[in-house]
Coordinates of C-alpha atoms and ligand atoms in Angstrom, one line a residue:
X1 CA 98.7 78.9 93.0
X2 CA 96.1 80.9 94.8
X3 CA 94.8 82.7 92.0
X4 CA 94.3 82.8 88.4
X5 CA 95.8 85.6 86.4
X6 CA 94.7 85.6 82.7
X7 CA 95.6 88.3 80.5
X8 CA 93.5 88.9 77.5
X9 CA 94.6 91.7 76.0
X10 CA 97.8 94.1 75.9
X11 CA 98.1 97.5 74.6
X12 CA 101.2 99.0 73.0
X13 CA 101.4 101.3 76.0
X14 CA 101.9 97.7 78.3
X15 CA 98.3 98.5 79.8
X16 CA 96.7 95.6 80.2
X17 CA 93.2 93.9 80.2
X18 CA 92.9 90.7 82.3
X19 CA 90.7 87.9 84.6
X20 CA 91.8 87.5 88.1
X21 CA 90.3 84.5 89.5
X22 CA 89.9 84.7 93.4
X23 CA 88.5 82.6 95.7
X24 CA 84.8 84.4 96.2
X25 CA 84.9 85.2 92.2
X26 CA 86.4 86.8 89.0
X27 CA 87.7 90.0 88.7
X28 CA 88.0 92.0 85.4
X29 CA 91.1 94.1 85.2
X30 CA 92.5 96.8 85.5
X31 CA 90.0 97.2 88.7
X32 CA 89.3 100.0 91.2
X33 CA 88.4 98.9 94.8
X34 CA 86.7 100.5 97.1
X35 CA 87.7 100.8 100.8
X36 CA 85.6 99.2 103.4
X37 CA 87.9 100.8 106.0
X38 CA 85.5 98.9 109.3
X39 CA 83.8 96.5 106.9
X40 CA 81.8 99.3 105.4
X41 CA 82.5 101.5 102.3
X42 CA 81.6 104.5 104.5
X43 CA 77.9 105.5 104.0
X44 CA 77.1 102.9 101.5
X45 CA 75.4 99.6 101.4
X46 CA 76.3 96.2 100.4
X47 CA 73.4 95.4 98.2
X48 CA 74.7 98.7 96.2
X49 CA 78.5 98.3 96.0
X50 CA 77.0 95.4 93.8
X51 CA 74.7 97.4 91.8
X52 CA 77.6 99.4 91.2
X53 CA 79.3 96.4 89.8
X54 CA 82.5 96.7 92.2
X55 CA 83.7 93.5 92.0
X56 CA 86.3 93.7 94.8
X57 CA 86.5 95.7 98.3
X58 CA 89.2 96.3 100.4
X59 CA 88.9 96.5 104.5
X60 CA 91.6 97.7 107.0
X61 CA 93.4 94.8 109.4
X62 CA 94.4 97.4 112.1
X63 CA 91.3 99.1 112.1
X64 CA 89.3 95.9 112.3
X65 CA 92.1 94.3 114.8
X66 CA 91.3 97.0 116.8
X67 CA 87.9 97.5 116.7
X68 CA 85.4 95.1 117.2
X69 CA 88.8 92.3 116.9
X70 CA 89.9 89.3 114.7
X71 CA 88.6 86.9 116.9
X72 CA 85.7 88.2 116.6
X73 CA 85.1 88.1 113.0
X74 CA 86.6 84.5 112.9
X75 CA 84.0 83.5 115.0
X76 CA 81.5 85.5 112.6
X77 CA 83.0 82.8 110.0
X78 CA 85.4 85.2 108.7
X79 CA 84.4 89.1 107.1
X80 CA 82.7 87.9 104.3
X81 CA 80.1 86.7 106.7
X82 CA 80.3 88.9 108.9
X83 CA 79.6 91.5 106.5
X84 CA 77.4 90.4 104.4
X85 CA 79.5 90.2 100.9
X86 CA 79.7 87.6 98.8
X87 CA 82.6 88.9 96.6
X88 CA 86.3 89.0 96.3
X89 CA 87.9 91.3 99.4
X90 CA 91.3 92.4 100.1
X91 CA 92.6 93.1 103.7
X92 CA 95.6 95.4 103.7
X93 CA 98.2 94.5 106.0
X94 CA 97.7 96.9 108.9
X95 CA 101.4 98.8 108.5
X96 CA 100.4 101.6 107.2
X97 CA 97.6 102.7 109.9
X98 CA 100.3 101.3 112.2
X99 CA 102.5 104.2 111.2
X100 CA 100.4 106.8 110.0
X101 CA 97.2 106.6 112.6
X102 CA 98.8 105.3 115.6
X103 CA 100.6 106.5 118.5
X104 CA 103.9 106.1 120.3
X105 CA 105.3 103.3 117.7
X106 CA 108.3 101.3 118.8
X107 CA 110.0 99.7 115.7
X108 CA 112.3 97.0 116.3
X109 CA 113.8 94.2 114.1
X110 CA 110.5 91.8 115.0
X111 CA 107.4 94.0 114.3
X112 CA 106.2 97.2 116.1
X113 CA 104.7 98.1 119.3
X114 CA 101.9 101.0 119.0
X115 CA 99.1 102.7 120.7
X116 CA 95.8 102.2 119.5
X117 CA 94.6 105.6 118.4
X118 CA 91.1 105.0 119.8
X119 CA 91.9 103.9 123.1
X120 CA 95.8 104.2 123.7
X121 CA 95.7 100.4 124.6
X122 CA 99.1 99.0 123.7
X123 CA 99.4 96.5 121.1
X124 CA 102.3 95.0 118.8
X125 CA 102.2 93.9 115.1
X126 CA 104.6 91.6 113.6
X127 CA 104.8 89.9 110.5
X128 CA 103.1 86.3 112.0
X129 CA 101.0 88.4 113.9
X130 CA 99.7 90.2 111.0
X131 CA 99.4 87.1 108.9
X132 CA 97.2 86.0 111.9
X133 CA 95.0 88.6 111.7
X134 CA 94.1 88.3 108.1
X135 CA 93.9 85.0 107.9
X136 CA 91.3 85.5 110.5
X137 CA 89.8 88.0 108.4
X138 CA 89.4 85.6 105.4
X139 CA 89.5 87.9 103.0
X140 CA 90.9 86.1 99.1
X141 CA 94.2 88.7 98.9
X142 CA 96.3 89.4 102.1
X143 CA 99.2 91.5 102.2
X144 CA 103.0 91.4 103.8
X145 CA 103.7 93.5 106.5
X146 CA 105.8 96.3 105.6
X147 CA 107.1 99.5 107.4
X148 CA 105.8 102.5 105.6
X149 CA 108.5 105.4 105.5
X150 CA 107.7 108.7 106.5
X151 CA 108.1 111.2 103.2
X152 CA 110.5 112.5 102.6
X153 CA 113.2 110.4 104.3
X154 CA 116.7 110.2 103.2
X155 CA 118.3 107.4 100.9
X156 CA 119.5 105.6 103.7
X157 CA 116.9 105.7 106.2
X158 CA 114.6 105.0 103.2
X159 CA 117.3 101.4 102.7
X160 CA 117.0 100.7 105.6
X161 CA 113.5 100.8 106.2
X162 CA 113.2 98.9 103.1
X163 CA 115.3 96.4 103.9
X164 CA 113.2 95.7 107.1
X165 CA 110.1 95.2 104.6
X166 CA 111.9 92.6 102.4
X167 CA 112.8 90.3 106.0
X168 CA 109.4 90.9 107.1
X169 CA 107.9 90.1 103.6
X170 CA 110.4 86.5 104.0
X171 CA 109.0 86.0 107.6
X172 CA 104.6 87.0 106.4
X173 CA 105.4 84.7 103.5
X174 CA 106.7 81.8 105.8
X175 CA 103.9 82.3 107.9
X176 CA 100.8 82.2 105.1
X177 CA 102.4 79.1 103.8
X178 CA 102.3 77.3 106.9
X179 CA 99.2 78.4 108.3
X180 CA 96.7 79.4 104.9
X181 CA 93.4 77.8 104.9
X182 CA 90.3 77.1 102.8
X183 CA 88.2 81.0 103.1
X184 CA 84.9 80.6 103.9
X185 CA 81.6 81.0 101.3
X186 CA 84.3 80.2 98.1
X187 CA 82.7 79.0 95.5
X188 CA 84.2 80.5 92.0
X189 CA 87.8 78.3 92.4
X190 CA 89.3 75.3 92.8
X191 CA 91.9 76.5 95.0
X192 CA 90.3 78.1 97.9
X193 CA 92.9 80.0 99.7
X194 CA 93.9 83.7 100.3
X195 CA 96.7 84.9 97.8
X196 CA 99.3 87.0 99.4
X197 CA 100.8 89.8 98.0
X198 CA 104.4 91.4 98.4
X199 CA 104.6 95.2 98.9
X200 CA 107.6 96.8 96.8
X201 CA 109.0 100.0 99.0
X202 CA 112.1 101.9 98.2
X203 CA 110.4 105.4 98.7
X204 CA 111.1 108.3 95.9
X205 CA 114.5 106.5 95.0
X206 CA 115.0 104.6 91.6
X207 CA 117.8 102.6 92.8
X208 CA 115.8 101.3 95.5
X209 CA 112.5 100.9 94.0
X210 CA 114.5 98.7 91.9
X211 CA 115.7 96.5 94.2
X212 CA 113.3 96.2 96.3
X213 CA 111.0 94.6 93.6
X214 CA 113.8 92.3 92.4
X215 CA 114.3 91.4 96.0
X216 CA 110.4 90.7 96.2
X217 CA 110.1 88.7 92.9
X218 CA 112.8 86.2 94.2
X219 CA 110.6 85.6 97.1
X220 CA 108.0 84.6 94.6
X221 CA 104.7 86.4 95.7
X222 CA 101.5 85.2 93.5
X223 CA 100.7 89.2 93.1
X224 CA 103.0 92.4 93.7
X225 CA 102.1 95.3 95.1
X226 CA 103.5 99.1 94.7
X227 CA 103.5 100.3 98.1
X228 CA 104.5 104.2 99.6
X229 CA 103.5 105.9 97.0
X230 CA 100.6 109.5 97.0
X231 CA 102.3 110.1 100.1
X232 CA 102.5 114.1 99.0
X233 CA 104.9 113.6 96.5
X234 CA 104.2 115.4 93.3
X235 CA 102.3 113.5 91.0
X236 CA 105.2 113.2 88.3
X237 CA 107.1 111.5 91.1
X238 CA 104.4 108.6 91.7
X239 CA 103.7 108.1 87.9
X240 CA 108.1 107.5 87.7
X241 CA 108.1 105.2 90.9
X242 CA 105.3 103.5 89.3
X243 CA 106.8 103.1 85.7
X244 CA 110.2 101.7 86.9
X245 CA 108.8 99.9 89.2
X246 CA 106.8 98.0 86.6
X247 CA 109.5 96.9 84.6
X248 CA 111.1 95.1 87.4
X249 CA 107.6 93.2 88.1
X250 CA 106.8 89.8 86.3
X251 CA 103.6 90.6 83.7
X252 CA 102.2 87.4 84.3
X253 CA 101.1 88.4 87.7
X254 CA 98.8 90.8 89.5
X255 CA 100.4 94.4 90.0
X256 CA 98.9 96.3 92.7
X257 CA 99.5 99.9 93.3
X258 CA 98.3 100.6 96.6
X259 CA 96.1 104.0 97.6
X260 CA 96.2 106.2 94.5
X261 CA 94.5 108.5 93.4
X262 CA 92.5 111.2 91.9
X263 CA 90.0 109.1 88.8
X264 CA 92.3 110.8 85.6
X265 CA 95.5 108.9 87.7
X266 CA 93.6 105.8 88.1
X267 CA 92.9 105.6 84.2
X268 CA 96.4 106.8 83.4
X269 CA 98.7 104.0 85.9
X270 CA 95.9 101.5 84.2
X271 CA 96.8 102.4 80.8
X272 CA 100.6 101.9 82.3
X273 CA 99.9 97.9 83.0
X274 CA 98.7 98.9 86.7
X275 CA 96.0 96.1 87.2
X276 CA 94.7 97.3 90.6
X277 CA 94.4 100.0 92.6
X278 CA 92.3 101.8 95.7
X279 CA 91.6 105.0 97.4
X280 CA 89.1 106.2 100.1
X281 CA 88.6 109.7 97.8
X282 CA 85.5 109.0 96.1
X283 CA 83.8 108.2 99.6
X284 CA 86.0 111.0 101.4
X285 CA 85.1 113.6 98.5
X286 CA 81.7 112.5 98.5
X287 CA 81.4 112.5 102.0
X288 CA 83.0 116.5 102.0
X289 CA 80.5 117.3 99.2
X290 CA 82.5 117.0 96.4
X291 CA 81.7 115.1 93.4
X292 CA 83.3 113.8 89.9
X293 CA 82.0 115.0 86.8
X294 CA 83.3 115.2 83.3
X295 CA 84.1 118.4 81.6
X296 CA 82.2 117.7 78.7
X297 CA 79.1 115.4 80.1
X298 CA 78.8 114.0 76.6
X299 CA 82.3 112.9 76.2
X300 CA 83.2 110.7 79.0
X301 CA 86.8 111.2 78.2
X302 CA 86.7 114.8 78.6
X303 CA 88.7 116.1 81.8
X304 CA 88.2 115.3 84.9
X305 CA 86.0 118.0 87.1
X306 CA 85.5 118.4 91.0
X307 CA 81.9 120.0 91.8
X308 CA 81.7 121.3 95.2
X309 CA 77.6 120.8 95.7
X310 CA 78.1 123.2 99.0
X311 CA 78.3 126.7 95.8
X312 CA 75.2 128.7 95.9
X313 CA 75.1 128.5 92.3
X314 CA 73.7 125.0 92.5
X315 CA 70.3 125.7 95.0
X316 CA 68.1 125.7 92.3
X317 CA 70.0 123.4 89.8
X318 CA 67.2 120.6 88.7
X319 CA 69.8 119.2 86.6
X320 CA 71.8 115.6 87.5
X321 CA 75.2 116.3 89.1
X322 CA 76.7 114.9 85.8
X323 CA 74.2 114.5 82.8
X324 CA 76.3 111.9 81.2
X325 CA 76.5 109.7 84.3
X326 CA 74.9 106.6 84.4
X327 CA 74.8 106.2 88.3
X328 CA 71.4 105.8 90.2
X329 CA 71.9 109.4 91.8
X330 CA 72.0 110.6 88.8
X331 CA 69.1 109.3 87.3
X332 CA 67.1 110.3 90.2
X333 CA 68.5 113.6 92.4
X334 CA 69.3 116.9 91.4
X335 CA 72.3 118.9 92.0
X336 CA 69.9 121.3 94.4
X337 CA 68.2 118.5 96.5
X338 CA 72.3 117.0 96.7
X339 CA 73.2 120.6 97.9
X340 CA 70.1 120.9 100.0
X341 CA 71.2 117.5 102.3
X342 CA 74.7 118.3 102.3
X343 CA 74.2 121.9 103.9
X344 CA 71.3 120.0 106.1
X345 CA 73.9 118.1 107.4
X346 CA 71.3 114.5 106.4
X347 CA 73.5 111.6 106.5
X348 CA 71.7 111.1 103.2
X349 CA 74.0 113.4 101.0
X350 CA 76.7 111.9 102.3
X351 CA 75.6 108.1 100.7
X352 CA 74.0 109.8 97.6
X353 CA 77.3 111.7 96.7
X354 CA 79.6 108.4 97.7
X355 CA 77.5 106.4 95.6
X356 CA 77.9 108.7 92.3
X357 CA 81.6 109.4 93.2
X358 CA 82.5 105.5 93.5
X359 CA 80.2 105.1 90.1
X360 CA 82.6 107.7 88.6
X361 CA 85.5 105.6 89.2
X362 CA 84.0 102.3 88.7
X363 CA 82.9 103.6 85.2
X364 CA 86.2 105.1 84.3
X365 CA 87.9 101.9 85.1
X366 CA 85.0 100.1 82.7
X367 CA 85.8 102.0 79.9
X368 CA 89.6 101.8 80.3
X369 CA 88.8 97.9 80.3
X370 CA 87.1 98.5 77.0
X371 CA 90.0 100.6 75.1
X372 CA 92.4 98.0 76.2
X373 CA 90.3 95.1 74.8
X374 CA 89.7 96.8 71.9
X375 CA 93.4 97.4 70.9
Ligands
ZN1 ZN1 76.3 109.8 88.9

């Protein structure tokens, strides 16, 4: 097995608190991991993602297929190197940039032909050819290629499409197997290769979602992923995909939900038995001046605020952006020097307000750990 999965504690409400052991480390669950899109969490350093504690990243394979190239990194001795982490990382499995970012796709039974969205270069992604790219990439969990659906599509076009992921999610698992190698910089484990993940599709149908992750569990994946989902359905939808979903999935293994959500959704699919999950909002928000704060600074399980630092009302606030936040920009900055860089347009405001906003979530995620220990 590529990776360790040890649960410690389970709550009535089938959340769970666990160890994932991964090549470059060990990763407390349920974990929030932020996206390094082009090897970088937007506007924020290395050296502070791990003052932050984040334990795991995630990085884009189209966007860094694309730009500066696989080969390049694998010459760099894989992204670890290259970027200068030390950590677990995750590497996405480029379909979804392929269908939401690119242009002129051509889907056919063997992959998809696209047009790079930066240059209009053509390229084509299949399964193998994905595989190859991560592998490349090094990072400890890879993902199957999937087609992502556009929402909303009909039962049938969604079956289809999903049955398309399940053969390519045969074909990336074929390939990993006979191509996987050691990662680079591993220390933590005794097995030193990158996990792969299956991606469960099936859209906003039950039925589907259903089968899909019984087709998926046959294949025998070391860690499952919920894929399709905060795709601008409403959020009652996701939370109902997710559930079922989860009872179809095998609890001794890592479940995934892929690119949710706002920080009171994160806590509440954790609380479900969600064990990971990722979103580019805290950096995004952060980096469109808006911030995460509790209601009740006090009570750090008082609703969820957003805080727009752009308001007038804030150009002569000396207070923290959130009084009850542990973060280094709020120990240090005040709402009106946040405000004043962000309407300066200082490239400043936008790290200071990522840094707090990923702190939010990292910190929400912490104490969710802690209530599901505790139970
Ligand atoms: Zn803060």
């Amino acid at each position: 097995m590529s990776l360790q999965f040890e649960i410690a504690a389970e709550s009535a409400g089938a959340g769970r608190s666990a160890h994932l052991t991964l090549p470059h480390g060990v990763v407390q669950t349920p974990v929030f991991m932020p996206v390094g899109t082009a090897a970088t969490v937007k506007a924020v350093p290395q050296d502070v993602l791990e003052r932050l504690n984040a334990e795991i990243i995630l990085a884009n394979t189209y966007h860094l297929y694309l730009r500066p190239g696989h080969e390049l990194i694998r010459r760099a001795g894989g992204l670890h190197r290259f970027m200068s982490w030390e950590r677990p990382m995750l590497t996405d499995s480029g379909g979804f940039q392929v269908f939401s970012l690119a242009k002129l796709r051509k889907i056919s039974d063997d992959g998809v032909e696209f047009q790079s969205h930066l240059d209009g270069s053509k390229h084509f992604f299949s399964p193998e050819h994905s595989m190859e790219v991560q592998i490349a990439l090094g990072a400890d969990v890879m993902m199957a290629f999937d087609e992502c659906v556009e929402t909303p599509a009909s039962w049938e076009r969604t079956k289809n499409s999903m049955a398309l992921t399940h053969a390519w999610a045969g074909r990336s698992k074929k390939y990993w197997e006979e191509h996987r190698h050691e990662v680079p910089w591993a220390r933590e484990f005794e097995d030193k290769h990158q996990a792969l993940f299956g991606i469960v599709q099936g859209g906003m149908y039950a039925d589907l979602r259903k089968e899909s992750a019984e087709r998926l569990v046959e294949m025998d994946f070391p860690g499952y992923a919920i894929g399709g989902l905060a795709v601008g359905e409403p959020r009652e939808v996701t939370r109902e995909m997710i559930a079922l979903t989860l009872e179809h999935l095998p609890k001794d293994r890592p479940r995934y939900v892929m690119g949710v959500g706002y920080p009171d959704e994160i806590e509440e699919y954790a609380k479900m038995g969600v064990d990971m999950m990722d979103c580019v909002l805290p950096t995004r928000a952060g980096r469109h001046g808006l911030l995460f704060v509790r209601e009740d600074p006090n009570d750090r399980t008082s609703p969820v605020v957003r805080m727009n630092i752009k308001k007038l009302e804030y150009a002569e606030d000396h207070g923290p952006i959130d009084a009850g936040c542990g973060c280094m920009v709020c120990a240090r900055y005040s709402r009106a020097y946040l405000r004043h860089l962000f309407a300066s347009g200082e490239p400043l405001g936008a790290t200071l307000n990522s840094i707090h906003n990923l702190s939010f979530y990292l910190e929400t995620m912490e104490r969710v750990r802690g209530e599901l220990a505790s139970v």
